Amino acid sequence: MTMFQGFQIALHALRLNPLRSFLTMLGIVIGVASIVTVFAIGSGAQLRLQEQIRSIGANVLMITPGAVYQGGVRLKDGSKLTMTESDVQAILEQIPEIQAAAGSIAGTAQIIHESKNWNTTINGTTTGHFMVRDWQLATGRYFSGTEEASAGKVVILGSTVARELFAPGDDPIGAQIRIMKVPLEVVGVLDRKGPAQDDVAFVPLSTAKLRFLGSASNINRDSVAYIIAKVAADGQMAGARSEIESLLRQRHRVPAGQEDDFKVQDPAAAMEAQQGAIRTVALLLVAIASVSLLVGGISIMNVMIVSVTERTREIGIRRALGGRMRDIRLQFLCEALVLCLLGGAIGVAGGITLSMTVARMAGWITSIDGEAIGLALVFSIATGLIFGFYPAHKASRLSPIEALKTE
Amino acid sequence: MSAPLPLISLRSVSRTYRTDGVAVTAVRNVSFDIAQGEIVAVMGPSGSGKSTLMNMIGLLDLPSEGAVHLEGANVAELSEDRRSSLRARSIGFVFQSYNLLARHNAIENVALPLVYCGVGRKARLARAEASLEAVGMLHRAHHFPRQLSGGEQQRVAIARALIASPLIVLADEPTGALDSRTGAEILALFAALNRTGQTIVMITHDPGIATQCRRTIRLHDGELVSDETTAGLLPKRSAVS
Ligand SMILES: Nc1ncnc2c1ncn2[C@@H]1O[C@H](COP(=O)(O)OP(=O)(O)OP(=O)(O)O)[C@@H](O)[C@H]1O
Ligand SMILES: [Mg+2]
């Protein structure tokens, strides 16, 4: 008897009892569906993080304000803008590993273009910002030196903002838009970098300070909210980081033993750590889902044992008519395999449906990869083989004479 | 004139069952030969070891002592797999209770032994049709056992026993569950088969049936008590009461 015939016999037997067959494979269905869903959500989350890591740019350090002491009282991190434009200059000039650096201040505001308007992040910065983040223009140009020095009324739009404010086919370059009543000329539109990154508008740092944020109490003329800096090579990250730290401690006159009033972060590394955490959680969930697979396997074994008992006479007949022990074993093993494979296939379909529903309802990114589906199917085949083997073996060991005597 | 090699030969065959330390000898020191083309009735009271003997001839069981030879080969020396494939190709079983698979129709039941001979589905079904035709059941090919009468089921079972052109057909009380008229028809079918050269061994309780076979082996308490060959020809179908 061939494997193919084994599957034919198995399908025939399972068709005779569709409800029982379905209930038997339910555990596998649920197990596989959970595994596929968890994988889809997990790898979706990873994709999102990867996109963020990519959008930050390679080898980027981010310097944000740290703890500030006023009269011995430790204030919350970032409660005071401790970084300045001259810090940016110093970093650029004194640390050779730094290729580019830029300070930024940011807030949100309404942008108006003719009848359309859009609420977005306004980031005041310098052209260095785009260099640090390897962010190319789709059209137009970056800020000129004059515009940066003299609070030029110019703006560079992220692609989402451009799409929201301008009709398709409308050229934004040269158009006038308004932010907080200040008219600005669009000089550039940036390339797409990812949904979370593209919803932004950039103005020169001087423009932001003078025209939008000038009145804010914690802003002095030289302050920036954060600095980003690009390190030339991957291997220089740690060195550049400690050089920046000692440079800024010295510049900010942080007394020895006291906490820095700034923090140097490697956002990509932080996100990679986060990615590792996601992977761990996903693996944990897969492990939990596998328990369902185990339960499904036990249920299959249980039903198969009952089925072998019920069909003892059939086994006797098949043996008398020339079925070898291994033919009987194959027949029942095929039945278990078909149950598991069918359950696995239904589970994969269910998992895909479920994760697409989750994606739509929760707005998460999910990603279904062949690897997860393959893994789920391998799991179900393994379940079929492991839990089908004992009943099949038992069936094959029945004495044909005894089997023929049973009712 | 040298005698041709017997199809089956039993030499001092005994079969002892041991359950919970109690030994029951179902067949004791039995020897006989069956030649190609014979039709043999096996008779004896209930429990005399007829089925046990039949199982050994049919390679389902092995003797505790002595030897069963099929075409000269000691079956105890064959592997389990080899005995299985000999059952598929060389032995045709007919049971008192038909033993058709309830969930398969007649033609699939008939084709079943060929699954274990490695015959493809198309060829299996073609041969099953021919076999059903030979027992006059082709018109019921797609009926399930429960849709057939006992006599019809037994015909299907005989078609199944014949499909692989076996060396020998073994029938354990094939008419035991049938009324006398239907039993006679089944018997006539066996007689017709035997006239084409088919070797048949048939267990029966019915002395009337036994007298219609050329040779009768009688068992009592597992022992062979007589082995008689009558010169009489097989009766025509009309002679069966
Ligand atoms: N598996 C077994 N274990 C123990 N004893 C057995 C077994 N099978 C058969 N026997 C015994 O062997 C003896 C012969 O049994 P067998 O079935 O061969 O008789 P039989 O002639 O076919 O009887 P019947 O006409 O009732 O079918 C009986 O005494 C029976 O109880
Ligand atoms: Mg018997």
XYZ file of C-alpha atoms and ligand atoms in Angstrom:
680
model
C 0.000 0.000 0.000
C 1.320 3.403 -0.899
C 1.196 6.630 1.076
C -1.257 7.928 -1.516
C -3.613 5.011 -0.946
C -3.222 5.562 2.772
C -4.412 9.140 2.347
C -7.294 7.999 0.154
C -8.469 5.536 2.786
C -8.016 8.156 5.500
C -10.039 10.779 3.641
C -12.754 8.214 2.994
C -12.937 7.320 6.673
C -12.923 10.942 7.838
C -15.623 11.989 5.382
C -17.977 9.469 6.934
C -17.861 11.353 10.219
C -17.393 15.011 9.322
C -18.522 16.476 12.636
C -16.375 14.145 14.678
C -13.427 14.772 12.383
C -13.848 18.513 12.726
C -14.169 18.407 16.507
C -11.117 16.183 16.657
C -9.014 18.668 14.761
C -10.351 21.716 16.617
C -7.435 21.795 19.042
C -4.997 21.837 16.142
C -7.072 24.518 14.400
C -6.961 26.749 17.469
C -3.291 26.078 18.141
C -2.192 26.801 14.597
C -4.450 29.841 14.289
C -2.966 31.291 17.490
C 0.588 30.641 16.346
C -0.016 32.293 12.985
C -1.746 35.274 14.593
C 0.935 35.788 17.217
C 3.611 35.573 14.543
C 1.744 38.008 12.319
C 1.294 40.579 15.075
C 4.803 40.078 16.411
C 6.492 40.472 13.074
C 4.228 43.415 12.269
C 5.450 45.142 15.415
C 9.026 44.328 14.448
C 8.515 45.749 10.987
C 7.206 48.955 12.493
C 10.216 49.221 14.758
C 12.596 48.444 11.931
C 10.996 51.202 9.927
C 11.502 53.588 12.827
C 15.099 52.513 13.203
C 15.650 53.054 9.515
C 13.926 56.446 9.636
C 16.186 57.692 12.402
C 19.133 56.904 10.190
C 22.181 54.818 10.749
C 24.695 55.673 13.480
C 22.709 58.485 14.986
C 23.121 59.726 18.555
C 20.438 61.787 20.193
C 21.189 64.236 22.996
C 18.284 65.314 25.178
C 18.111 67.392 28.372
C 18.711 65.543 31.609
C 18.268 66.261 35.269
C 18.598 69.809 36.451
C 19.337 70.879 40.026
C 17.987 74.122 41.323
C 18.928 74.848 44.884
C 19.609 71.190 45.528
C 16.227 70.113 44.147
C 16.336 67.646 41.288
C 13.919 68.726 38.589
C 12.349 66.394 36.099
C 14.406 65.428 33.064
C 13.849 67.905 30.256
C 12.159 70.489 32.426
C 14.761 72.906 31.303
C 16.385 73.137 27.887
C 20.001 72.650 28.776
C 21.434 72.292 25.276
C 22.412 75.155 23.102
C 23.326 75.906 19.528
C 26.893 76.466 20.643
C 26.898 72.915 22.016
C 26.025 71.791 18.490
C 28.900 73.835 17.117
C 31.302 72.468 19.700
C 30.297 68.883 19.007
C 30.743 69.398 15.272
C 34.102 71.103 15.605
C 35.742 69.190 18.425
C 34.683 65.607 17.875
C 36.190 64.249 14.694
C 33.892 61.192 14.512
C 30.842 63.424 14.140
C 29.947 64.000 10.502
C 26.874 66.128 10.989
C 24.816 67.487 13.847
C 21.774 69.641 14.294
C 19.742 71.092 17.120
C 15.977 71.152 17.032
C 13.011 72.587 18.813
C 9.583 71.282 18.066
C 5.938 71.881 18.762
C 2.641 71.314 17.070
C 0.658 73.823 15.061
C -1.954 74.180 12.391
C -0.679 74.659 8.832
C -2.977 76.405 6.417
C -2.816 76.367 2.661
C -5.719 78.106 0.945
C -8.815 76.211 2.043
C -6.966 73.226 3.468
C -5.387 72.913 6.869
C -3.549 70.249 8.798
C -2.268 69.876 12.323
C 1.279 68.659 12.478
C 4.647 68.803 14.180
C 6.673 71.910 13.411
C 10.359 71.213 13.771
C 12.779 74.131 13.837
C 16.204 72.910 12.804
C 19.073 73.292 10.402
C 19.927 71.543 7.153
C 22.274 69.355 9.193
C 19.174 67.560 10.491
C 18.521 66.061 7.062
C 22.169 65.074 6.698
C 22.104 63.269 10.029
C 19.003 61.358 9.074
C 19.996 60.719 5.438
C 16.745 62.299 4.420
C 16.570 63.215 0.749
C 14.296 65.720 -0.930
C 11.561 64.603 -3.270
C 11.530 68.088 -4.839
C 12.929 71.551 -4.089
C 15.867 72.380 -1.868
C 17.044 72.539 1.748
C 17.369 75.813 3.667
C 19.977 78.291 2.490
C 22.604 79.727 4.849
C 20.905 83.115 4.736
C 17.535 81.630 5.582
C 19.050 79.814 8.531
C 20.895 82.884 9.759
C 18.086 85.394 9.348
C 14.886 83.530 10.227
C 13.837 83.093 6.603
C 10.135 82.517 6.009
C 10.590 79.128 4.378
C 9.344 75.630 5.112
C 10.170 72.071 4.028
C 7.239 69.690 4.172
C 7.122 66.020 5.061
C 5.331 63.991 2.406
C 2.185 63.456 4.494
C 1.786 67.178 5.085
C 2.348 67.903 1.392
C -0.283 65.336 0.484
C -2.791 66.786 2.931
C -2.326 70.389 1.910
C -1.904 70.081 -1.838
C -4.058 68.422 -4.469
C -2.262 65.724 -6.455
C -0.477 67.317 -9.390
C -0.301 70.623 -7.572
C 3.344 71.687 -7.204
C 3.913 72.784 -3.593
C 7.260 74.436 -4.385
C 6.904 78.199 -4.196
C 3.448 78.004 -2.666
C 2.569 80.144 0.329
C 1.363 78.481 3.484
C 0.698 79.909 6.911
C 1.703 78.690 10.344
C 0.393 80.672 13.296
C -0.456 83.526 10.938
C 3.096 83.675 9.625
C 3.251 83.257 5.841
C 5.984 80.865 4.698
C 7.181 79.753 1.287
C 7.461 76.018 0.608
C 10.999 75.403 -0.652
C 11.151 71.600 -0.437
C 9.209 68.393 -0.008
C 10.945 65.422 1.579
C 11.067 61.821 0.460
C 8.840 59.352 2.224
C 10.437 57.829 5.272
C 7.544 56.025 6.916
C 4.046 56.918 8.101
C 5.209 57.960 11.550
C 7.986 60.185 10.188
C 6.391 61.963 7.265
C 3.834 63.971 9.237
C 6.090 66.956 9.950
C 7.077 70.375 8.637
C 10.573 71.806 9.031
C 11.450 75.474 9.370
C 14.854 76.993 10.060
C 15.725 76.923 13.767
C 16.004 80.702 13.849
C 12.581 81.058 12.248
C 11.004 78.766 14.815
C 12.534 80.681 17.710
C 11.879 84.133 16.453
C 8.497 83.749 14.872
C 6.748 80.869 16.712
C 8.285 80.007 20.032
C 9.933 83.263 20.965
C 7.516 83.959 23.726
C 7.891 80.561 25.429
C 9.329 81.131 28.883
C 11.909 78.352 28.989
C 13.479 79.267 25.669
C 16.490 81.450 25.591
C 17.907 82.618 22.317
C 20.565 79.924 22.155
C 18.569 76.894 23.418
C 17.635 73.815 21.485
C 15.339 71.009 22.693
C 17.513 68.197 21.437
C 20.520 67.545 19.280
C 21.006 64.744 16.797
C 24.459 63.839 15.570
C 25.701 61.418 12.976
C 28.747 59.298 13.716
C 30.932 58.386 10.746
C 31.140 54.651 11.328
C 29.319 52.015 13.318
C 32.404 51.102 15.342
C 32.849 54.678 16.542
C 29.491 54.963 18.271
C 30.706 54.239 21.788
C 33.777 56.471 21.469
C 31.812 59.376 20.019
C 29.260 59.001 22.755
C 31.736 59.305 25.607
C 33.516 62.178 23.896
C 30.228 64.049 23.586
C 29.510 63.309 27.225
C 32.801 64.679 28.478
C 32.646 67.658 26.149
C 29.163 68.612 27.337
C 29.975 68.045 31.018
C 32.858 70.396 30.632
C 30.851 72.965 28.675
C 27.906 72.791 31.099
C 30.247 72.802 34.076
C 28.684 69.785 35.651
C 30.488 69.235 38.952
C 32.229 65.912 39.387
C 29.949 63.374 41.010
C 26.767 65.150 39.945
C 24.371 63.785 37.382
C 24.666 65.065 33.797
C 22.148 67.678 32.765
C 21.843 65.882 29.421
C 21.458 62.371 28.112
C 23.160 60.834 25.101
C 21.086 58.062 23.558
C 21.483 55.661 20.721
C 17.855 55.415 19.562
C 18.532 52.606 17.125
C 20.121 50.521 19.868
C 17.225 51.267 22.188
C 14.769 50.181 19.546
C 16.741 47.104 18.801
C 16.476 46.238 22.465
C 12.756 46.833 22.218
C 12.678 44.592 19.194
C 14.346 41.866 21.200
C 11.696 42.307 23.870
C 8.932 41.954 21.293
C 10.553 38.799 19.988
C 10.686 37.365 23.506
C 7.038 38.131 24.156
C 6.057 36.661 20.786
C 7.997 33.493 21.529
C 6.301 33.238 24.885
C 2.899 33.561 23.256
C 3.852 30.965 20.665
C 4.848 28.656 23.489
C 1.433 29.168 25.056
C -0.255 28.542 21.723
C 1.751 25.365 21.391
C 0.026 24.057 24.489
C -3.181 24.183 22.506
C -1.428 22.190 19.817
C -0.429 19.665 22.442
C -4.002 19.434 23.689
C -5.120 19.063 20.080
C -2.643 16.244 19.613
C -3.893 14.453 22.704
C -7.451 14.810 21.486
C -6.457 13.298 18.166
C -4.725 10.435 19.911
C -7.802 9.843 22.047
C -10.168 9.769 19.093
C -7.799 7.572 17.122
C -7.608 5.050 19.944
C -11.408 4.918 20.071
C -11.504 4.618 16.312
C -9.054 1.710 16.337
C -11.227 -0.079 18.892
C -14.357 0.589 16.889
C -12.759 -0.638 13.725
C -11.044 -3.719 15.107
C -13.059 -5.950 12.803
C -12.161 -3.832 9.787
C -8.527 -4.233 10.785
C -9.003 -7.996 11.015
C -10.603 -8.076 7.574
C -7.842 -5.998 6.040
C -5.202 -8.224 7.607
C -6.952 -11.385 6.360
C -7.137 -9.921 2.871
C -3.405 -9.328 2.807
C -2.823 -6.056 4.622
C 0.599 -6.078 6.237
C 1.117 -4.674 9.705
C 2.808 -1.669 8.211
C -0.150 -1.110 5.857
C -2.497 -0.914 8.826
C -0.078 1.375 10.633
C 0.202 3.601 7.589
C -3.558 3.739 7.225
C -4.121 5.040 10.739
C -1.069 7.267 10.672
C -2.411 8.828 7.486
C -5.698 9.436 9.226
C -3.990 11.278 12.058
C -1.871 13.195 9.563
C -4.852 14.196 7.460
C -6.645 15.382 10.596
C -3.643 17.457 11.620
C -2.904 18.815 8.170
C -6.516 19.722 7.565
C -6.685 21.248 11.043
C -3.421 23.053 10.307
C -4.714 24.415 7.007
C -7.946 25.616 8.582
C -5.873 27.073 11.419
C -3.616 28.954 8.987
C -6.651 30.375 7.195
C -8.197 31.283 10.545
C -4.963 32.859 11.762
C -4.629 34.971 8.633
C -8.232 36.123 8.954
C -7.805 36.845 12.648
C -4.611 38.847 12.240
C -6.096 40.829 9.372
C -9.092 41.609 11.569
C -6.797 42.674 14.394
C -4.831 44.813 11.959
C -7.989 46.529 10.790
C -9.594 46.997 14.189
C -6.585 47.894 16.313
C -4.708 49.632 13.531
C -1.643 47.505 14.128
C 0.666 46.492 11.393
C 0.605 42.708 10.966
C 2.766 40.757 8.639
C 2.131 37.166 7.608
C 5.244 35.438 6.431
C 5.632 32.054 4.805
C 8.007 31.080 7.559
C 5.324 31.271 10.245
C 2.869 29.344 8.089
C 5.484 26.740 7.274
C 6.369 26.432 10.941
C 2.722 26.017 11.917
C 2.256 23.294 9.310
C 5.438 21.528 10.370
C 4.110 21.648 13.940
C 0.823 20.097 12.904
C 2.511 17.361 10.881
C 4.742 16.614 13.848
C 1.678 16.517 16.105
C -0.022 14.078 13.742
C 3.022 11.829 13.622
C 3.667 11.905 17.355
C 0.102 11.442 18.529
C -1.002 9.254 15.651
C 1.822 6.822 16.051
C 0.649 5.055 19.184
C -2.920 4.312 17.984
C -1.589 3.301 14.559
C 0.991 1.034 16.132
C -1.646 -0.469 18.374
C -3.873 -1.130 15.359
C -1.065 -2.814 13.481
C -0.283 -5.107 16.401
C -3.787 -6.554 16.647
C -3.951 -10.261 15.968
C -5.991 -10.730 12.794
C -7.770 -13.765 14.208
C -8.792 -11.982 17.382
C -9.743 -8.900 15.409
C -12.006 -10.958 13.146
C -13.784 -12.427 16.167
C -14.815 -9.054 17.593
C -18.249 -7.716 16.880
C 3.859 -41.753 -11.960
C 5.219 -39.261 -9.446
C 2.552 -37.364 -7.588
C 2.542 -33.637 -8.248
C 3.601 -31.394 -5.339
C 0.520 -30.821 -3.157
C -0.737 -27.256 -2.927
C -1.091 -27.535 0.819
C 0.413 -30.093 3.078
C 0.022 -30.393 6.842
C 2.471 -32.518 8.745
C 1.674 -33.426 12.370
C 0.123 -30.046 12.947
C -0.931 -29.113 16.462
C -2.170 -25.813 17.779
C -2.330 -25.172 21.495
C -3.823 -22.039 23.028
C -2.556 -21.063 26.417
C -4.666 -18.725 28.513
C -3.970 -18.090 32.181
C -1.895 -21.232 32.419
C -4.678 -23.372 30.943
C -3.631 -25.050 27.723
C -6.312 -25.893 25.169
C -5.190 -27.994 22.247
C -7.554 -26.993 19.447
C -5.813 -29.051 16.745
C -3.828 -32.172 17.533
C -1.362 -33.958 15.283
C -3.202 -33.474 12.010
C -1.637 -34.450 8.679
C -3.108 -34.299 5.191
C -2.452 -32.874 1.717
C -4.647 -30.858 -0.554
C -3.951 -30.998 -4.262
C -4.610 -28.390 -6.883
C -8.262 -28.498 -8.083
C -9.728 -30.318 -5.079
C -12.848 -29.314 -3.224
C -12.669 -30.423 0.408
C -15.333 -30.262 3.107
C -14.136 -29.980 6.697
C -16.669 -31.258 9.205
C -16.834 -31.736 12.907
C -18.789 -30.649 15.949
C -18.472 -27.160 17.350
C -15.151 -26.629 19.043
C -13.471 -29.472 17.188
C -10.837 -27.131 15.762
C -12.110 -26.541 12.217
C -11.613 -22.767 12.266
C -8.255 -23.136 13.951
C -7.179 -25.470 11.178
C -8.504 -23.116 8.534
C -6.619 -20.149 10.027
C -3.381 -22.094 9.767
C -4.030 -23.096 6.167
C -4.884 -19.439 5.469
C -1.598 -18.179 6.979
C -3.428 -16.228 9.673
C -2.051 -18.487 12.366
C 0.940 -20.759 12.837
C 1.008 -24.274 14.260
C 2.442 -24.805 17.732
C 3.969 -28.039 16.460
C 4.368 -29.588 13.057
C 4.428 -27.669 9.794
C 2.109 -26.243 7.186
C 3.550 -26.106 3.676
C 2.119 -23.913 0.951
C 3.457 -24.976 -2.458
C 6.318 -26.681 -0.680
C 7.311 -23.734 1.499
C 7.073 -24.007 5.272
C 4.886 -21.014 6.130
C 6.412 -20.692 9.593
C 9.713 -19.840 7.936
C 8.241 -16.939 5.992
C 8.224 -13.428 7.368
C 5.007 -11.901 8.653
C 5.022 -9.505 5.690
C 5.522 -12.344 3.247
C 2.624 -14.281 4.760
C 0.495 -11.142 4.462
C 1.260 -10.704 0.809
C 0.634 -14.432 0.214
C -2.784 -13.929 1.821
C -3.431 -11.098 -0.603
C -2.353 -13.043 -3.697
C -2.814 -16.750 -2.986
C -5.607 -17.118 -0.449
C -9.253 -16.139 -0.781
C -11.247 -16.046 2.447
C -15.009 -16.429 2.647
C -16.520 -16.026 6.115
C -19.797 -17.085 7.639
C -20.597 -13.465 8.485
C -19.435 -12.162 5.058
C -17.093 -9.605 6.646
C -17.604 -6.897 4.072
C -16.512 -3.389 5.063
C -19.790 -1.659 5.868
C -18.593 1.749 4.764
C -17.479 0.666 1.308
C -19.710 -0.367 -1.561
C -19.628 -3.762 -3.205
C -17.084 -2.994 -5.891
C -14.691 -1.332 -3.415
C -15.005 -4.320 -1.122
C -14.228 -6.673 -3.970
C -11.233 -4.590 -5.034
C -9.786 -4.423 -1.502
C -7.271 -7.322 -1.714
C -5.734 -5.712 -4.786
C -4.878 -2.620 -2.720
C -2.452 -4.903 -0.897
C -1.152 -6.339 -4.169
C -0.104 -2.875 -5.330
C -2.625 -2.731 -8.173
C -3.647 0.755 -9.305
C -7.175 2.011 -8.780
C -8.315 1.787 -12.416
C -7.120 -1.779 -12.827
C -8.535 -2.689 -9.424
C -11.999 -1.517 -10.328
C -11.882 -3.186 -13.758
C -10.931 -6.497 -12.185
C -13.517 -6.062 -9.443
C -16.185 -5.617 -12.118
C -15.145 -8.842 -13.795
C -15.162 -10.621 -10.455
C -18.619 -9.283 -9.562
C -19.821 -10.353 -12.983
C -18.592 -13.895 -12.327
C -20.785 -14.154 -9.213
C -23.734 -12.414 -10.881
C -23.541 -9.285 -8.747
C -22.329 -6.662 -11.204
C -25.708 -4.930 -11.150
C -25.240 -4.209 -7.440
C -21.672 -2.949 -7.729
C -22.390 0.404 -6.099
C -24.599 -0.853 -3.332
C -23.419 -0.937 0.237
C -23.465 -4.181 2.259
C -26.474 -3.061 4.313
C -28.434 -2.691 1.066
C -27.767 -6.319 0.125
C -29.349 -9.563 1.375
C -27.216 -12.154 3.128
C -26.916 -14.267 0.011
C -25.964 -11.229 -2.051
C -23.384 -10.168 0.484
C -21.901 -13.641 0.425
C -21.664 -13.496 -3.383
C -19.836 -10.183 -3.094
C -17.537 -11.771 -0.504
C -16.861 -14.655 -2.893
C -16.111 -12.168 -5.679
C -13.620 -10.554 -3.294
C -12.059 -13.927 -2.471
C -11.611 -14.633 -6.164
C -10.314 -11.283 -7.359
C -6.600 -11.998 -7.053
C -7.009 -15.449 -8.679
C -5.942 -17.230 -5.479
C -4.418 -20.675 -5.303
C -7.031 -21.682 -2.789
C -10.379 -20.418 -1.519
C -11.017 -21.001 2.190
C -14.635 -20.786 3.267
C -15.596 -21.013 6.942
C -19.255 -22.030 7.029
C -20.123 -19.866 4.023
C -23.764 -20.938 4.096
C -24.090 -20.949 7.879
C -26.024 -17.691 8.021
C -28.193 -18.340 4.991
C -31.478 -20.137 4.495
C -31.221 -23.501 2.756
C -32.265 -22.216 -0.663
C -29.752 -19.374 -0.702
C -27.169 -21.689 0.824
C -27.711 -24.065 -2.038
C -27.142 -21.274 -4.531
C -23.883 -20.322 -2.859
C -22.866 -23.953 -2.827
C -23.663 -24.233 -6.522
C -21.442 -21.231 -7.077
C -18.574 -22.992 -5.299
C -19.230 -26.132 -7.312
C -19.094 -24.167 -10.539
C -15.865 -22.518 -9.438
C -14.339 -25.865 -8.619
C -15.239 -27.142 -12.074
C -13.049 -24.369 -13.500
C -10.159 -25.773 -11.449
C -10.406 -23.615 -8.347
C -9.154 -25.357 -5.204
C -11.647 -24.917 -2.371
C -11.666 -25.872 1.306
C -15.002 -25.402 2.978
C -16.000 -25.824 6.608
C -19.563 -26.948 7.016
C -21.908 -28.375 9.598
C -24.322 -29.550 6.954
C -23.805 -33.234 6.036
C -25.883 -32.654 2.919
C -23.401 -30.092 1.704
C -20.447 -32.255 2.649
C -21.675 -35.179 0.613
C -21.552 -32.957 -2.436
C -17.824 -32.466 -2.056
C -15.551 -35.193 -3.388
C -13.570 -35.272 -0.201
C -14.541 -34.827 3.438
C -12.204 -34.371 6.386
C -13.710 -34.954 9.801
C -12.330 -33.541 13.034
C -13.180 -34.426 16.576
C -11.592 -32.750 19.594
C -8.901 -31.399 17.336
C -8.002 -34.758 15.911
C -8.514 -35.932 12.371
C -10.953 -38.841 12.548
C -11.577 -39.485 8.864
C -10.479 -38.315 5.428
C -12.694 -39.830 2.742
C -12.787 -39.296 -0.966
C -15.979 -40.320 -2.728
C -15.943 -41.159 -6.377
C -19.224 -39.324 -6.951
C -19.269 -36.331 -9.231
C -20.405 -33.011 -7.993
C -24.117 -32.637 -8.356
C -25.660 -30.307 -10.853
C -27.320 -27.235 -9.427
C -30.768 -28.816 -9.937
C -29.845 -31.657 -7.628
C -29.301 -29.364 -4.652
C -32.273 -29.445 -2.342
N -7.867 -17.733 21.115
C -8.209 -18.837 21.740
N -7.814 -19.017 23.022
C -8.152 -20.154 23.674
N -8.839 -21.128 23.151
C -9.271 -21.032 21.886
C -8.969 -19.875 21.116
N -9.516 -20.009 19.908
C -10.119 -21.208 19.908
N -9.967 -21.815 21.101
C -10.464 -23.131 21.460
O -10.047 -24.026 20.478
C -11.052 -24.975 20.230
C -11.364 -25.026 18.739
O -11.916 -23.804 18.326
P -12.378 -23.558 16.856
O -12.855 -22.177 16.763
O -11.300 -23.973 15.942
O -13.602 -24.564 16.705
P -14.579 -24.759 15.480
O -14.469 -26.197 15.102
O -14.330 -23.786 14.448
O -15.973 -24.530 16.174
P -17.274 -23.835 15.534
O -17.899 -24.924 14.693
O -18.130 -23.556 16.735
O -16.869 -22.665 14.776
C -12.252 -24.557 21.065
O -12.291 -25.374 22.221
C -11.958 -23.147 21.440
O -12.501 -22.875 22.702
Mg -15.427 -22.166 13.634
